[in-house]
Structures are given as structure tokens and as C-alpha cells.
Amino acid sequence: MEQNQVAEIATEVLKERSKDIYDDGLKSATREGGEALQTIVGLFNNVVLYPVKKANITFKYKLEQFEQDLKRKTEKTPSHKLIEPPLAIAGPTLEALKYTFDTKELREMYINLLSTSMNVDTVILTHPAYVDIIKAMSPLDAIVFQRASKMGQIPCSRVTIGFDEKVYINAMPKIFIPDLLDTENPFLLSSSVENLCRLGLLTHSDNTIIGYDYDLFRNHDFVRLQFEKCKAINTEVELKININGDVLFVNDFGKNFAKACLSDNE
């Protein structure tokens, strides 16, 4: 049997085994504890940590960490409002934690989503699609979105460097947003923002912010550095920096996602 066939069969077996463990874990945790928190901790132990246990890795630490995190997120929820989360949220979330538990930024989002779904007052904010959105995010995406959700309207620009009708297409990122996360590589930041827009959390508009001086971008250290690099490449022409002011903001869908998956103490 070829290696890829073995892999496919193994994947299907694991899927079926995970389903069985999920069902058993839910029944066991519910019987033993009868409380929402114990149910989820039991599911995490039986679903997420199952392959880790089989590999004899430090699963006890991860179980303790998960339980502590979930308790911390739900400690302000009155006991009479604490509910078991919908399986449409809990199941995919716990499955996703298998692969992202060691990535703090994404783990925090998943646990926030779980805790939101365990409160009778906030469960309405949750949506199964949020799990897939977090899956499609990198740690940088999570940091960028968290920052953007606190900023409101964010000035950005399509900055180009060139002469006549020609521009150096690799000189500047597609979206230049220094106010969002000035310590990050502008090209990586632009890529992250494009992904968050693709996921429907952010909106990039060609409108401008009234009263904002977009010419400030022209004298930004990174823009000046790229400008000097372009000048060194072509000394025979007069280069110009062009600024097209835009705005970036968290849209309504993104705001709801933030309420469900971000916490005030992050």
C-alpha cells in the first residue's frame, strides 16, 4: 500500500475515533460533574489531549492550563447564568485547539469564544463560523485585529514611489498603515490586513478621514528609506512620493466577532 493511501486511511480512522471520544467525553463529564465548566474541561481532556496522551507528552500541564484559562474567563459569570455551550461551538473549537493550543494569541481567542458561549446572556453573540475564521488567522493577524478593534477609524494609504506614470511596484506595501502597528514589517502588516479584510472582519475604504493630514505619511521613516533606495537605483529621473488617503475600520461583523472572541483584559 502506498504511503499516501496509508495516510488517508489513518486520517479517516482518527476522525471516527475522535467522534467516539467526543461523545464519550461529553457523557462522562456530564454524568460526573453536571456543570458546564466540568463538561468542557472533560471534553478538552478526552478530545484535545487524546493524541497527546497517546504520545506521552505533557498533557497534564495542558489540561491544567486550559482549566485555569477557562475558569479565569468565566469567573465573572454568575453561576446561574453559566450554561453548557452549544455543541456547534464547543465541538469545532475543541477540535481546533488540538493544533493551536501552544499558540497563545489563537488559544486566547478560542477560549474567549468558549466562555462567551457559556453565558446565557452572551451566547447569542457566538457563531460556528467564528471557529473557521480563527483557523484562518496567524498570530500576527490576531494581534493586528485586537489592536484595530480598539482604534476606530485607522488612516492608511496607497503610497507609491515613481516618476511620470511609472511606479516601483515593490517599493511599498499595498496598504501602508503605520498607526496600526508601527513596530511591524510594513509588508507583513499589509498582508495581515488584507487577510483580515478577506475574512470580513475589517473594511478598507477609499474614503478619507476628515481633518487627518495624510501628508504625514510622506515623511515617515520607512517611506523615506524606500524613497532613497529607489533614487539609488535610478539617478536620472526625478522621483515623487504619491499619497492616496484611505481609511481602515472594523465593520459590524468584525465588532461582533470581537465581542465574542476578544476580552477586555487581553
PDB file of C-alpha atoms in Angstrom, residues 7-244:
ATOM      1  CA  ALA A   7      -2.153   8.472   5.476  1.00  0.00           C
ATOM      2  CA  GLU A   8      -5.682   8.809   4.101  1.00  0.00           C
ATOM      3  CA  ILE A   9      -6.850   5.686   5.953  1.00  0.00           C
ATOM      4  CA  ALA A  10      -5.202   6.857   9.171  1.00  0.00           C
ATOM      5  CA  THR A  11      -6.924  10.207   8.865  1.00  0.00           C
ATOM      6  CA  GLU A  12     -10.348   8.609   8.490  1.00  0.00           C
ATOM      7  CA  VAL A  13      -9.711   6.298  11.464  1.00  0.00           C
ATOM      8  CA  LEU A  14      -8.683   9.246  13.614  1.00  0.00           C
ATOM      9  CA  LYS A  15     -11.781  11.169  12.594  1.00  0.00           C
ATOM     10  CA  GLU A  16     -14.031   8.310  13.679  1.00  0.00           C
ATOM     11  CA  ARG A  17     -12.040   7.767  16.871  1.00  0.00           C
ATOM     12  CA  SER A  18     -12.230  11.470  17.726  1.00  0.00           C
ATOM     13  CA  LYS A  19     -16.009  11.410  17.284  1.00  0.00           C
ATOM     14  CA  ASP A  20     -16.330   8.469  19.651  1.00  0.00           C
ATOM     15  CA  ILE A  21     -14.087  10.074  22.216  1.00  0.00           C
ATOM     16  CA  TYR A  22     -16.051  13.320  21.915  1.00  0.00           C
ATOM     17  CA  ASP A  23     -19.339  11.540  22.603  1.00  0.00           C
ATOM     18  CA  ASP A  24     -17.883   9.520  25.485  1.00  0.00           C
ATOM     19  CA  GLY A  25     -16.191  12.561  26.961  1.00  0.00           C
ATOM     20  CA  LEU A  26     -19.403  14.562  26.898  1.00  0.00           C
ATOM     21  CA  LYS A  27     -21.447  11.832  28.553  1.00  0.00           C
ATOM     22  CA  SER A  28     -18.791  11.134  31.185  1.00  0.00           C
ATOM     23  CA  ALA A  29     -18.183  14.766  32.082  1.00  0.00           C
ATOM     24  CA  THR A  30     -21.906  15.466  32.259  1.00  0.00           C
ATOM     25  CA  ARG A  31     -22.569  12.457  34.475  1.00  0.00           C
ATOM     26  CA  GLU A  32     -19.678  13.150  36.827  1.00  0.00           C
ATOM     27  CA  GLY A  33     -19.923  16.920  37.137  1.00  0.00           C
ATOM     28  CA  GLY A  34     -23.230  18.060  35.800  1.00  0.00           C
ATOM     29  CA  GLU A  35     -21.785  21.551  35.417  1.00  0.00           C
ATOM     30  CA  ALA A  36     -20.891  23.496  32.289  1.00  0.00           C
ATOM     31  CA  LEU A  37     -17.270  24.099  33.233  1.00  0.00           C
ATOM     32  CA  GLN A  38     -16.610  20.455  34.093  1.00  0.00           C
ATOM     33  CA  THR A  39     -18.225  19.387  30.848  1.00  0.00           C
ATOM     34  CA  ILE A  40     -15.875  21.483  28.730  1.00  0.00           C
ATOM     35  CA  VAL A  41     -12.794  20.547  30.759  1.00  0.00           C
ATOM     36  CA  GLY A  42     -13.766  16.896  30.358  1.00  0.00           C
ATOM     37  CA  LEU A  43     -14.184  17.340  26.622  1.00  0.00           C
ATOM     38  CA  PHE A  44     -10.807  19.048  26.381  1.00  0.00           C
ATOM     39  CA  ASN A  45      -9.203  16.185  28.285  1.00  0.00           C
ATOM     40  CA  ASN A  46     -10.777  13.498  26.113  1.00  0.00           C
ATOM     41  CA  VAL A  47     -10.835  15.172  22.704  1.00  0.00           C
ATOM     42  CA  VAL A  48      -7.957  17.609  22.508  1.00  0.00           C
ATOM     43  CA  LEU A  49      -5.467  15.765  24.680  1.00  0.00           C
ATOM     44  CA  TYR A  50      -6.217  12.250  23.442  1.00  0.00           C
ATOM     45  CA  PRO A  51      -3.458  12.132  20.806  1.00  0.00           C
ATOM     46  CA  VAL A  52      -1.107  13.879  23.233  1.00  0.00           C
ATOM     47  CA  LYS A  53      -1.738  11.286  25.910  1.00  0.00           C
ATOM     48  CA  LYS A  54      -1.008   8.516  23.464  1.00  0.00           C
ATOM     49  CA  ALA A  55       2.325  10.176  22.691  1.00  0.00           C
ATOM     50  CA  ASN A  56       3.034  10.505  26.440  1.00  0.00           C
ATOM     51  CA  ILE A  57       3.637  14.271  26.193  1.00  0.00           C
ATOM     52  CA  THR A  58       2.993  16.801  28.978  1.00  0.00           C
ATOM     53  CA  PHE A  59      -0.784  16.575  28.692  1.00  0.00           C
ATOM     54  CA  LYS A  60      -1.325  17.224  32.407  1.00  0.00           C
ATOM     55  CA  TYR A  61       0.149  20.692  32.080  1.00  0.00           C
ATOM     56  CA  LYS A  62      -2.078  21.490  29.105  1.00  0.00           C
ATOM     57  CA  LEU A  63      -5.180  20.235  30.910  1.00  0.00           C
ATOM     58  CA  GLU A  64      -4.363  22.359  33.950  1.00  0.00           C
ATOM     59  CA  GLN A  65      -3.618  25.380  31.773  1.00  0.00           C
ATOM     60  CA  PHE A  66      -6.889  25.007  29.867  1.00  0.00           C
ATOM     61  CA  GLU A  67      -8.904  24.624  33.063  1.00  0.00           C
ATOM     62  CA  GLN A  68      -7.238  27.681  34.626  1.00  0.00           C
ATOM     63  CA  ASP A  69      -7.802  29.777  31.498  1.00  0.00           C
ATOM     64  CA  LEU A  70     -11.449  28.788  31.205  1.00  0.00           C
ATOM     65  CA  LYS A  71     -12.091  29.439  34.895  1.00  0.00           C
ATOM     66  CA  ARG A  72     -10.444  32.845  34.583  1.00  0.00           C
ATOM     67  CA  LYS A  73     -12.626  33.715  31.597  1.00  0.00           C
ATOM     68  CA  THR A  74     -15.850  32.600  33.279  1.00  0.00           C
ATOM     69  CA  GLU A  75     -15.189  33.694  36.891  1.00  0.00           C
ATOM     70  CA  LYS A  76     -17.253  36.891  36.483  1.00  0.00           C
ATOM     71  CA  THR A  77     -20.239  34.985  35.092  1.00  0.00           C
ATOM     72  CA  PRO A  78     -22.884  34.363  37.795  1.00  0.00           C
ATOM     73  CA  SER A  79     -23.305  30.646  38.386  1.00  0.00           C
ATOM     74  CA  HIS A  80     -26.991  30.754  37.493  1.00  0.00           C
ATOM     75  CA  LYS A  81     -26.067  32.156  34.071  1.00  0.00           C
ATOM     76  CA  LEU A  82     -23.331  29.613  33.316  1.00  0.00           C
ATOM     77  CA  ILE A  83     -24.515  27.143  30.690  1.00  0.00           C
ATOM     78  CA  GLU A  84     -23.063  24.348  28.624  1.00  0.00           C
ATOM     79  CA  PRO A  85     -22.023  25.795  25.251  1.00  0.00           C
ATOM     80  CA  PRO A  86     -23.781  24.733  22.056  1.00  0.00           C
ATOM     81  CA  LEU A  87     -22.058  21.702  20.576  1.00  0.00           C
ATOM     82  CA  ALA A  88     -21.820  23.577  17.266  1.00  0.00           C
ATOM     83  CA  ILE A  89     -19.400  25.911  19.082  1.00  0.00           C
ATOM     84  CA  ALA A  90     -17.743  23.572  21.577  1.00  0.00           C
ATOM     85  CA  GLY A  91     -17.032  20.719  19.161  1.00  0.00           C
ATOM     86  CA  PRO A  92     -15.195  22.638  16.404  1.00  0.00           C
ATOM     87  CA  THR A  93     -13.463  24.869  18.962  1.00  0.00           C
ATOM     88  CA  LEU A  94     -12.016  21.977  20.929  1.00  0.00           C
ATOM     89  CA  GLU A  95     -11.008  20.248  17.709  1.00  0.00           C
ATOM     90  CA  ALA A  96      -9.191  23.388  16.566  1.00  0.00           C
ATOM     91  CA  LEU A  97      -7.392  23.677  19.912  1.00  0.00           C
ATOM     92  CA  LYS A  98      -5.595  20.434  19.111  1.00  0.00           C
ATOM     93  CA  TYR A  99      -3.459  22.315  16.655  1.00  0.00           C
ATOM     94  CA  THR A 100      -3.233  25.793  18.190  1.00  0.00           C
ATOM     95  CA  PHE A 101      -3.063  25.279  21.947  1.00  0.00           C
ATOM     96  CA  ASP A 102       0.593  26.310  22.046  1.00  0.00           C
ATOM     97  CA  THR A 103      -0.103  29.499  20.077  1.00  0.00           C
ATOM     98  CA  LYS A 104      -1.165  31.960  22.776  1.00  0.00           C
ATOM     99  CA  GLU A 105      -2.857  34.546  20.551  1.00  0.00           C
ATOM    100  CA  LEU A 106      -5.141  31.996  18.876  1.00  0.00           C
ATOM    101  CA  ARG A 107      -5.709  29.907  22.005  1.00  0.00           C
ATOM    102  CA  GLU A 108      -6.964  33.026  23.784  1.00  0.00           C
ATOM    103  CA  MET A 109      -9.468  33.677  21.001  1.00  0.00           C
ATOM    104  CA  TYR A 110     -10.814  30.122  21.133  1.00  0.00           C
ATOM    105  CA  ILE A 111     -11.158  30.147  24.921  1.00  0.00           C
ATOM    106  CA  ASN A 112     -12.847  33.551  24.789  1.00  0.00           C
ATOM    107  CA  LEU A 113     -15.294  32.133  22.248  1.00  0.00           C
ATOM    108  CA  LEU A 114     -15.996  29.184  24.543  1.00  0.00           C
ATOM    109  CA  SER A 115     -16.540  31.390  27.591  1.00  0.00           C
ATOM    110  CA  THR A 116     -18.845  33.708  25.625  1.00  0.00           C
ATOM    111  CA  SER A 117     -20.907  30.702  24.556  1.00  0.00           C
ATOM    112  CA  MET A 118     -21.158  29.547  28.199  1.00  0.00           C
ATOM    113  CA  ASN A 119     -23.020  32.664  29.351  1.00  0.00           C
ATOM    114  CA  VAL A 120     -26.778  32.731  28.796  1.00  0.00           C
ATOM    115  CA  ASP A 121     -26.592  36.485  28.136  1.00  0.00           C
ATOM    116  CA  THR A 122     -23.764  36.378  25.568  1.00  0.00           C
ATOM    117  CA  VAL A 123     -24.212  33.048  23.799  1.00  0.00           C
ATOM    118  CA  ILE A 124     -26.232  34.906  21.152  1.00  0.00           C
ATOM    119  CA  LEU A 125     -23.028  36.682  20.084  1.00  0.00           C
ATOM    120  CA  THR A 126     -21.344  33.429  19.075  1.00  0.00           C
ATOM    121  CA  HIS A 127     -21.398  31.780  15.676  1.00  0.00           C
ATOM    122  CA  PRO A 128     -19.874  28.484  14.453  1.00  0.00           C
ATOM    123  CA  ALA A 129     -18.239  30.386  11.574  1.00  0.00           C
ATOM    124  CA  TYR A 130     -16.001  32.160  14.080  1.00  0.00           C
ATOM    125  CA  VAL A 131     -14.032  28.957  14.593  1.00  0.00           C
ATOM    126  CA  ASP A 132     -13.113  28.812  10.920  1.00  0.00           C
ATOM    127  CA  ILE A 133     -12.201  32.497  10.944  1.00  0.00           C
ATOM    128  CA  ILE A 134      -9.727  31.966  13.787  1.00  0.00           C
ATOM    129  CA  LYS A 135      -8.359  28.920  11.948  1.00  0.00           C
ATOM    130  CA  ALA A 136      -7.549  31.179   9.010  1.00  0.00           C
ATOM    131  CA  MET A 137      -5.668  33.677  11.187  1.00  0.00           C
ATOM    132  CA  SER A 138      -1.986  33.835  12.064  1.00  0.00           C
ATOM    133  CA  PRO A 139      -0.698  35.067  15.439  1.00  0.00           C
ATOM    134  CA  LEU A 140       0.091  38.390  13.756  1.00  0.00           C
ATOM    135  CA  ASP A 141      -3.473  38.583  12.405  1.00  0.00           C
ATOM    136  CA  ALA A 142      -4.788  38.126  15.943  1.00  0.00           C
ATOM    137  CA  ILE A 143      -2.555  40.905  17.275  1.00  0.00           C
ATOM    138  CA  VAL A 144      -3.454  43.249  14.419  1.00  0.00           C
ATOM    139  CA  PHE A 145      -7.189  42.654  14.821  1.00  0.00           C
ATOM    140  CA  GLN A 146      -7.035  43.160  18.575  1.00  0.00           C
ATOM    141  CA  ARG A 147      -5.254  46.475  18.025  1.00  0.00           C
ATOM    142  CA  ALA A 148      -7.630  47.557  15.240  1.00  0.00           C
ATOM    143  CA  SER A 149     -10.696  46.790  17.360  1.00  0.00           C
ATOM    144  CA  LYS A 150      -9.550  49.432  19.857  1.00  0.00           C
ATOM    145  CA  MET A 151      -8.770  52.164  17.346  1.00  0.00           C
ATOM    146  CA  GLY A 152     -11.929  53.015  15.435  1.00  0.00           C
ATOM    147  CA  GLN A 153     -11.058  54.649  12.105  1.00  0.00           C
ATOM    148  CA  ILE A 154      -7.453  53.992  11.102  1.00  0.00           C
ATOM    149  CA  PRO A 155      -5.775  56.213   8.497  1.00  0.00           C
ATOM    150  CA  CYS A 156      -3.969  54.289   5.765  1.00  0.00           C
ATOM    151  CA  SER A 157      -2.744  54.954   2.262  1.00  0.00           C
ATOM    152  CA  ARG A 158      -1.657  53.519  -1.041  1.00  0.00           C
ATOM    153  CA  VAL A 159       1.794  55.111  -1.113  1.00  0.00           C
ATOM    154  CA  THR A 160       3.646  54.894  -4.414  1.00  0.00           C
ATOM    155  CA  ILE A 161       7.125  55.974  -5.422  1.00  0.00           C
ATOM    156  CA  GLY A 162       7.841  56.700  -9.076  1.00  0.00           C
ATOM    157  CA  PHE A 163       8.035  59.188 -11.938  1.00  0.00           C
ATOM    158  CA  ASP A 164       5.615  60.175 -14.703  1.00  0.00           C
ATOM    159  CA  GLU A 165       3.084  57.319 -14.803  1.00  0.00           C
ATOM    160  CA  LYS A 166       5.556  54.670 -13.643  1.00  0.00           C
ATOM    161  CA  VAL A 167       5.938  53.368 -10.092  1.00  0.00           C
ATOM    162  CA  TYR A 168       8.223  50.929  -8.310  1.00  0.00           C
ATOM    163  CA  ILE A 169       5.640  48.254  -7.513  1.00  0.00           C
ATOM    164  CA  ASN A 170       7.796  46.526  -4.873  1.00  0.00           C
ATOM    165  CA  ALA A 171       8.902  49.683  -3.091  1.00  0.00           C
ATOM    166  CA  MET A 172       5.857  49.984  -0.825  1.00  0.00           C
ATOM    167  CA  PRO A 173       3.177  47.621   0.502  1.00  0.00           C
ATOM    168  CA  LYS A 174      -0.296  47.786  -0.999  1.00  0.00           C
ATOM    169  CA  ILE A 175      -1.712  49.228   2.242  1.00  0.00           C
ATOM    170  CA  PHE A 176       0.507  51.438   4.388  1.00  0.00           C
ATOM    171  CA  ILE A 177      -0.848  51.633   7.967  1.00  0.00           C
ATOM    172  CA  PRO A 178       1.903  52.834  10.338  1.00  0.00           C
ATOM    173  CA  ASP A 179      -0.540  53.923  13.054  1.00  0.00           C
ATOM    174  CA  LEU A 180      -1.856  50.376  13.408  1.00  0.00           C
ATOM    175  CA  LEU A 181       1.340  48.600  14.444  1.00  0.00           C
ATOM    176  CA  ASP A 182       4.386  50.711  13.710  1.00  0.00           C
ATOM    177  CA  THR A 183       6.875  48.137  15.018  1.00  0.00           C
ATOM    178  CA  GLU A 184       5.885  45.502  12.473  1.00  0.00           C
ATOM    179  CA  ASN A 185       7.305  44.986   8.989  1.00  0.00           C
ATOM    180  CA  PRO A 186       5.018  47.158   6.780  1.00  0.00           C
ATOM    181  CA  PHE A 187       4.762  44.447   4.123  1.00  0.00           C
ATOM    182  CA  LEU A 188       3.756  41.773   6.660  1.00  0.00           C
ATOM    183  CA  LEU A 189       1.311  44.202   8.224  1.00  0.00           C
ATOM    184  CA  SER A 190      -0.265  44.932   4.845  1.00  0.00           C
ATOM    185  CA  SER A 191      -0.585  41.204   4.156  1.00  0.00           C
ATOM    186  CA  SER A 192      -2.189  40.647   7.555  1.00  0.00           C
ATOM    187  CA  VAL A 193      -4.696  43.455   6.975  1.00  0.00           C
ATOM    188  CA  GLU A 194      -5.587  42.063   3.550  1.00  0.00           C
ATOM    189  CA  ASN A 195      -6.293  38.679   5.135  1.00  0.00           C
ATOM    190  CA  LEU A 196      -8.467  40.243   7.840  1.00  0.00           C
ATOM    191  CA  CYS A 197     -10.380  42.096   5.120  1.00  0.00           C
ATOM    192  CA  ARG A 198     -10.760  38.816   3.216  1.00  0.00           C
ATOM    193  CA  LEU A 199     -12.177  37.209   6.365  1.00  0.00           C
ATOM    194  CA  GLY A 200     -14.732  40.001   6.579  1.00  0.00           C
ATOM    195  CA  LEU A 201     -13.516  41.491   9.873  1.00  0.00           C
ATOM    196  CA  LEU A 202     -12.010  44.722   8.527  1.00  0.00           C
ATOM    197  CA  THR A 203     -13.104  47.080   5.761  1.00  0.00           C
ATOM    198  CA  HIS A 204     -10.617  49.017   3.636  1.00  0.00           C
ATOM    199  CA  SER A 205     -12.310  52.058   2.090  1.00  0.00           C
ATOM    200  CA  ASP A 206     -11.031  54.717  -0.297  1.00  0.00           C
ATOM    201  CA  ASN A 207     -12.825  57.360   1.760  1.00  0.00           C
ATOM    202  CA  THR A 208     -10.679  59.717   3.808  1.00  0.00           C
ATOM    203  CA  ILE A 209     -10.810  60.748   7.447  1.00  0.00           C
ATOM    204  CA  ILE A 210     -11.916  64.385   7.701  1.00  0.00           C
ATOM    205  CA  GLY A 211      -9.222  66.517   9.244  1.00  0.00           C
ATOM    206  CA  TYR A 212      -6.446  63.925   9.065  1.00  0.00           C
ATOM    207  CA  ASP A 213      -3.195  65.086   7.438  1.00  0.00           C
ATOM    208  CA  TYR A 214      -2.233  62.240   5.093  1.00  0.00           C
ATOM    209  CA  ASP A 215       0.925  64.117   4.101  1.00  0.00           C
ATOM    210  CA  LEU A 216       2.396  62.850   7.372  1.00  0.00           C
ATOM    211  CA  PHE A 217       2.936  59.549   5.571  1.00  0.00           C
ATOM    212  CA  ARG A 218       5.257  61.273   3.130  1.00  0.00           C
ATOM    213  CA  ASN A 219       7.817  61.927   5.869  1.00  0.00           C
ATOM    214  CA  HIS A 220       7.517  58.594   7.625  1.00  0.00           C
ATOM    215  CA  ASP A 221      10.932  56.968   8.206  1.00  0.00           C
ATOM    216  CA  PHE A 222      10.049  53.847   6.213  1.00  0.00           C
ATOM    217  CA  VAL A 223       8.717  55.842   3.264  1.00  0.00           C
ATOM    218  CA  ARG A 224      11.846  57.995   3.203  1.00  0.00           C
ATOM    219  CA  LEU A 225      14.051  54.893   3.380  1.00  0.00           C
ATOM    220  CA  GLN A 226      12.267  53.263   0.430  1.00  0.00           C
ATOM    221  CA  PHE A 227      12.390  56.539  -1.465  1.00  0.00           C
ATOM    222  CA  GLU A 228      16.178  56.758  -1.060  1.00  0.00           C
ATOM    223  CA  LYS A 229      16.552  53.146  -2.221  1.00  0.00           C
ATOM    224  CA  CYS A 230      14.587  53.907  -5.379  1.00  0.00           C
ATOM    225  CA  LYS A 231      16.640  57.043  -6.012  1.00  0.00           C
ATOM    226  CA  ALA A 232      19.826  54.998  -5.787  1.00  0.00           C
ATOM    227  CA  ILE A 233      18.500  52.619  -8.438  1.00  0.00           C
ATOM    228  CA  ASN A 234      17.579  55.348 -10.909  1.00  0.00           C
ATOM    229  CA  THR A 235      19.508  58.603 -10.519  1.00  0.00           C
ATOM    230  CA  GLU A 236      18.477  60.066 -13.868  1.00  0.00           C
ATOM    231  CA  VAL A 237      14.852  60.829 -13.068  1.00  0.00           C
ATOM    232  CA  GLU A 238      13.044  62.939 -10.509  1.00  0.00           C
ATOM    233  CA  LEU A 239      11.091  60.644  -8.233  1.00  0.00           C
ATOM    234  CA  LYS A 240       7.921  61.594  -6.411  1.00  0.00           C
ATOM    235  CA  ILE A 241       6.010  60.155  -3.472  1.00  0.00           C
ATOM    236  CA  ASN A 242       2.283  59.916  -4.122  1.00  0.00           C
ATOM    237  CA  ILE A 243      -0.231  59.563  -1.310  1.00  0.00           C
ATOM    238  CA  ASN A 244      -3.788  58.273  -1.813  1.00  0.00           C
TER     239      ASN A 244
END
